[in-house]
Amino acid sequence: MTMNNAHITEAEKEVFKYWIENTYVESGKFSTDSNSAKLKHLFERIFGHYAYEDDVIKLMEQWGYASKDLGGGHVYFKLRFRDKSMEPGEEYSDADRFGVLLDKYKNELGDSVE
C-alpha cells in the first residue's frame, strides 16, 4: 500500500503525533478509544482535509503503536484516553479549537503548516 495518498505533510505528522501523545496513554489492551476511524476523523478535524484511514494506521504503526484488526473494518491500538474528559464527542470540539489556532497562526505570520 502506498502511504500518504492524502498528502499529509511532515508538519501535520508532527502535530498529530504530539496530539496523540498528549491525549492518550498506552494501555495493556486494545481499546475502542483509539480505533483507526476515530483517529482518522480526529486528524481531519484538526487539519481540515481528508485523510485515508490506512495512512493513519501506517503512521501509528511507524510511531511504534501496536495495532490489531478486531473486526468491524477498523484497527485498534493499545491506547486509552489519558483522562475520560478528553474523550471527544461527535464534533471533536478540542480538535476544532486546535485547528482554529493553527489557522490563526498560519494567517497571522503568513506561514504555512505545509
Coordinates of N, CA and C in Angstrom, one line a residue:
M1 N 0.8 -1.2 0.0 CA 0.0 0.0 0.0 C 0.9 1.2 0.0
T2 N 0.5 2.2 -0.8 CA 1.2 3.5 -0.8 C 0.8 4.4 0.3
M3 N 1.7 4.9 1.0 CA 1.4 5.8 2.1 C 1.2 7.2 1.6
N4 N 0.4 8.0 2.2 CA 0.2 9.4 2.0 C -0.6 9.8 0.8
N5 N -1.6 9.1 0.5 CA -2.5 9.4 -0.6 C -3.2 10.7 -0.4
A6 N -3.3 11.2 0.9 CA -4.0 12.4 1.2 C -3.0 13.6 1.3
H7 N -1.7 13.3 1.0 CA -0.7 14.3 1.1 C -0.6 15.0 2.5
I8 N -0.3 14.1 3.4 CA -0.1 14.6 4.8 C 1.3 15.1 4.9
T9 N 1.4 16.3 5.3 CA 2.7 17.0 5.4 C 3.5 16.5 6.6
E10 N 4.8 16.8 6.6 CA 5.7 16.4 7.7 C 5.2 17.2 9.0
A11 N 4.9 18.5 8.8 CA 4.4 19.3 9.9 C 3.1 18.7 10.5
E12 N 2.2 18.3 9.7 CA 1.0 17.7 10.1 C 1.2 16.4 10.9
K13 N 2.2 15.6 10.4 CA 2.5 14.4 11.1 C 3.0 14.7 12.5
E14 N 3.9 15.7 12.6 CA 4.5 16.1 13.9 C 3.4 16.6 14.9
V15 N 2.5 17.4 14.4 CA 1.4 17.9 15.2 C 0.5 16.8 15.6
F16 N 0.1 16.0 14.7 CA -0.8 14.8 15.0 C -0.2 13.9 16.0
K17 N 1.1 13.6 15.9 CA 1.8 12.8 16.9 C 1.8 13.4 18.3
Y18 N 2.1 14.7 18.3 CA 2.0 15.4 19.6 C 0.6 15.3 20.2
W19 N -0.4 15.5 19.4 CA -1.8 15.4 19.8 C -2.1 14.0 20.4
I20 N -1.6 13.0 19.7 CA -1.8 11.6 20.2 C -1.1 11.4 21.5
E21 N 0.1 11.8 21.6 CA 0.9 11.6 22.8 C 0.3 12.4 24.0
N22 N -0.4 13.4 23.8 CA -0.9 14.2 24.9 C -2.4 13.9 25.2
T23 N -3.0 13.1 24.3 CA -4.4 12.8 24.5 C -4.6 11.4 25.1
Y24 N -3.7 10.5 24.7 CA -3.7 9.1 25.1 C -2.6 8.6 25.9
V25 N -2.8 7.5 26.6 CA -1.7 6.8 27.3 C -1.7 5.4 26.8
E26 N -0.6 4.7 26.9 CA -0.5 3.3 26.5 C -1.3 2.5 27.4
S27 N -1.9 1.4 26.9 CA -2.8 0.6 27.7 C -2.3 -0.9 27.4
G28 N -2.7 -1.8 28.3 CA -2.3 -3.2 28.2 C -3.2 -3.9 27.2
K29 N -4.3 -3.3 26.8 CA -5.2 -4.0 25.9 C -5.6 -3.0 24.7
F30 N -6.1 -3.6 23.7 CA -6.6 -2.8 22.5 C -7.9 -2.2 23.0
S31 N -8.1 -0.9 22.6 CA -9.2 -0.1 23.1 C -10.0 0.5 21.9
T32 N -11.3 0.6 22.1 CA -12.1 1.3 21.1 C -11.9 2.8 21.3
D33 N -11.2 3.3 22.4 CA -10.9 4.7 22.5 C -10.0 5.2 21.3
S34 N -9.2 4.3 20.8 CA -8.2 4.7 19.8 C -8.4 3.8 18.5
N35 N -9.6 3.6 18.0 CA -9.7 2.9 16.8 C -9.3 3.8 15.6
S36 N -9.0 3.2 14.5 CA -8.5 3.9 13.3 C -9.5 4.9 12.8
A37 N -10.7 4.6 12.9 CA -11.7 5.6 12.4 C -11.8 6.8 13.2
K38 N -11.7 6.7 14.6 CA -11.7 7.8 15.5 C -10.5 8.7 15.2
L39 N -9.3 8.1 15.0 CA -8.1 8.8 14.8 C -8.1 9.5 13.4
K40 N -8.7 8.9 12.4 CA -8.8 9.5 11.1 C -9.6 10.7 11.2
H41 N -10.8 10.6 11.9 CA -11.7 11.8 12.0 C -11.1 12.9 12.8
L42 N -10.3 12.5 13.8 CA -9.6 13.5 14.7 C -8.6 14.3 13.8
F43 N -7.8 13.5 13.0 CA -6.9 14.2 12.1 C -7.6 15.2 11.2
E44 N -8.7 14.8 10.6 CA -9.5 15.6 9.6 C -10.0 16.9 10.3
R45 N -10.4 16.7 11.6 CA -10.9 17.9 12.3 C -9.8 18.9 12.7
I46 N -8.6 18.3 13.0 CA -7.5 19.2 13.3 C -7.0 20.0 12.1
F47 N -6.9 19.3 10.9 CA -6.2 19.9 9.8 C -7.2 20.3 8.7
G48 N -8.4 19.9 8.8 CA -9.4 20.4 7.8 C -9.3 19.8 6.4
H49 N -8.6 18.6 6.3 CA -8.6 17.9 5.0 C -8.7 16.4 5.2
Y50 N -9.1 15.8 4.1 CA -9.3 14.3 4.2 C -8.0 13.6 4.5
A51 N -8.1 12.5 5.2 CA -7.0 11.6 5.5 C -7.6 10.1 5.2
Y52 N -6.8 9.3 4.6 CA -7.2 7.9 4.5 C -6.9 7.2 5.8
E53 N -7.8 6.3 6.1 CA -7.7 5.5 7.3 C -6.4 4.7 7.3
D54 N -6.1 4.2 6.1 CA -4.9 3.4 6.0 C -3.6 4.2 6.3
D55 N -3.6 5.5 5.9 CA -2.5 6.3 6.2 C -2.3 6.6 7.7
V56 N -3.4 6.8 8.4 CA -3.4 7.0 9.8 C -2.9 5.7 10.5
I57 N -3.3 4.6 10.0 CA -2.9 3.3 10.6 C -1.3 3.2 10.4
K58 N -0.9 3.5 9.2 CA 0.6 3.4 8.9 C 1.4 4.3 9.8
L59 N 0.9 5.5 10.0 CA 1.6 6.5 10.8 C 1.7 5.9 12.3
M60 N 0.6 5.5 12.8 CA 0.5 4.9 14.1 C 1.5 3.8 14.3
E61 N 1.6 2.9 13.3 CA 2.5 1.8 13.3 C 3.9 2.2 13.2
Q62 N 4.2 3.2 12.4 CA 5.6 3.8 12.3 C 6.0 4.4 13.6
W63 N 5.1 4.9 14.4 CA 5.4 5.5 15.6 C 5.5 4.5 16.8
G64 N 5.3 3.2 16.4 CA 5.5 2.1 17.4 C 4.3 1.7 18.1
Y65 N 3.1 2.1 17.7 CA 1.9 1.7 18.4 C 1.4 0.4 17.8
A66 N 1.2 -0.6 18.7 CA 0.7 -1.9 18.3 C -0.7 -1.8 17.8
S67 N -1.0 -2.5 16.7 CA -2.3 -2.4 16.2 C -2.9 -3.9 16.0
K68 N -4.2 -3.9 15.9 CA -4.9 -5.2 15.7 C -6.2 -5.0 15.1
D69 N -6.5 -5.8 14.1 CA -7.8 -5.7 13.4 C -8.8 -6.6 14.2
L70 N -9.7 -6.0 15.0 CA -10.6 -6.8 15.8 C -12.0 -7.0 15.1
G71 N -12.0 -6.7 13.8 CA -13.2 -6.8 13.0 C -14.0 -5.5 13.0
G72 N -15.0 -5.5 12.2 CA -15.8 -4.2 12.1 C -15.1 -3.2 11.2
G73 N -14.1 -3.6 10.5 CA -13.5 -2.7 9.5 C -12.5 -1.7 10.0
H74 N -12.2 -1.7 11.3 CA -11.3 -0.8 11.9 C -10.1 -1.5 12.6
V75 N -9.0 -0.8 12.8 CA -7.9 -1.3 13.5 C -7.9 -0.6 14.9
Y76 N -7.5 -1.3 15.9 CA -7.5 -0.8 17.3 C -6.0 -0.7 17.8
F77 N -5.8 0.2 18.7 CA -4.4 0.4 19.2 C -4.5 0.2 20.7
K78 N -3.3 0.0 21.3 CA -3.2 -0.2 22.8 C -3.1 1.2 23.4
L79 N -4.1 2.0 23.3 CA -4.1 3.3 23.8 C -5.5 3.6 24.4
R80 N -5.5 4.3 25.5 CA -6.8 4.8 26.1 C -6.7 6.3 26.4
F81 N -7.8 6.9 26.5 CA -7.8 8.4 26.8 C -7.0 8.6 28.1
R82 N -6.2 9.6 28.1 CA -5.4 10.0 29.3 C -6.4 10.3 30.5
D83 N -7.5 10.8 30.1 CA -8.5 11.2 31.1 C -9.8 11.2 30.4
K84 N -10.8 10.6 31.0 CA -12.1 10.5 30.4 C -12.7 11.8 29.9
S85 N -12.3 12.9 30.5 CA -12.8 14.2 30.0 C -12.2 14.6 28.6
M86 N -11.2 13.8 28.2 CA -10.6 14.1 26.9 C -11.4 13.4 25.8
E87 N -12.2 12.4 26.2 CA -13.0 11.7 25.2 C -13.8 12.6 24.4
P88 N -13.6 12.7 23.0 CA -14.3 13.6 22.2 C -15.8 13.2 22.0
G89 N -16.6 14.2 21.8 CA -18.0 14.0 21.4 C -18.0 13.8 19.9
E90 N -19.1 13.9 19.4 CA -19.2 13.7 17.9 C -18.5 14.7 17.1
E91 N -18.3 15.9 17.7 CA -17.7 17.0 17.0 C -16.2 17.2 17.3
Y92 N -15.6 16.5 18.2 CA -14.2 16.6 18.5 C -13.9 18.1 18.8
S93 N -14.6 18.7 19.7 CA -14.5 20.1 19.9 C -13.1 20.6 20.3
D94 N -12.3 19.8 21.0 CA -10.9 20.3 21.2 C -10.1 20.4 20.0
A95 N -10.3 19.4 19.1 CA -9.6 19.4 17.8 C -10.1 20.7 17.0
D96 N -11.3 21.0 17.0 CA -11.8 22.2 16.4 C -11.1 23.4 16.8
R97 N -11.0 23.6 18.2 CA -10.3 24.7 18.7 C -8.8 24.7 18.3
F98 N -8.2 23.6 18.3 CA -6.8 23.5 17.9 C -6.6 23.9 16.5
G99 N -7.5 23.4 15.6 CA -7.5 23.7 14.2 C -7.6 25.2 14.0
V100 N -8.5 25.9 14.7 CA -8.7 27.3 14.6 C -7.4 28.0 15.0
L101 N -6.7 27.6 16.1 CA -5.4 28.2 16.5 C -4.4 28.0 15.4
L102 N -4.3 26.8 14.8 CA -3.3 26.6 13.7 C -3.6 27.6 12.5
D103 N -4.9 27.7 12.2 CA -5.2 28.6 11.1 C -4.9 30.1 11.4
K104 N -5.1 30.5 12.7 CA -4.8 31.8 13.1 C -3.3 32.0 13.0
Y105 N -2.5 31.1 13.5 CA -1.0 31.1 13.4 C -0.6 31.3 11.9
K106 N -1.1 30.5 11.1 CA -0.8 30.5 9.7 C -1.1 31.9 9.1
N107 N -2.3 32.4 9.4 CA -2.7 33.7 8.8 C -1.9 34.8 9.3
E108 N -1.7 34.9 10.6 CA -1.0 36.0 11.2 C 0.4 36.1 10.8
L109 N 1.1 35.0 10.6 CA 2.5 35.0 10.3 C 2.8 34.8 8.8
G110 N 1.7 34.6 8.1 CA 1.9 34.3 6.6 C 2.7 33.0 6.4
D111 N 2.6 32.2 7.4 CA 3.4 30.9 7.4 C 2.4 29.8 7.0
S112 N 2.9 28.6 6.8 CA 2.1 27.5 6.5 C 2.6 26.3 7.2
V113 N 1.6 25.4 7.5 CA 2.0 24.1 8.1 C 2.3 23.1 7.1
E114 N 2.4 23.5 5.8 CA 2.7 22.6 4.8 C 4.2 22.5 4.6

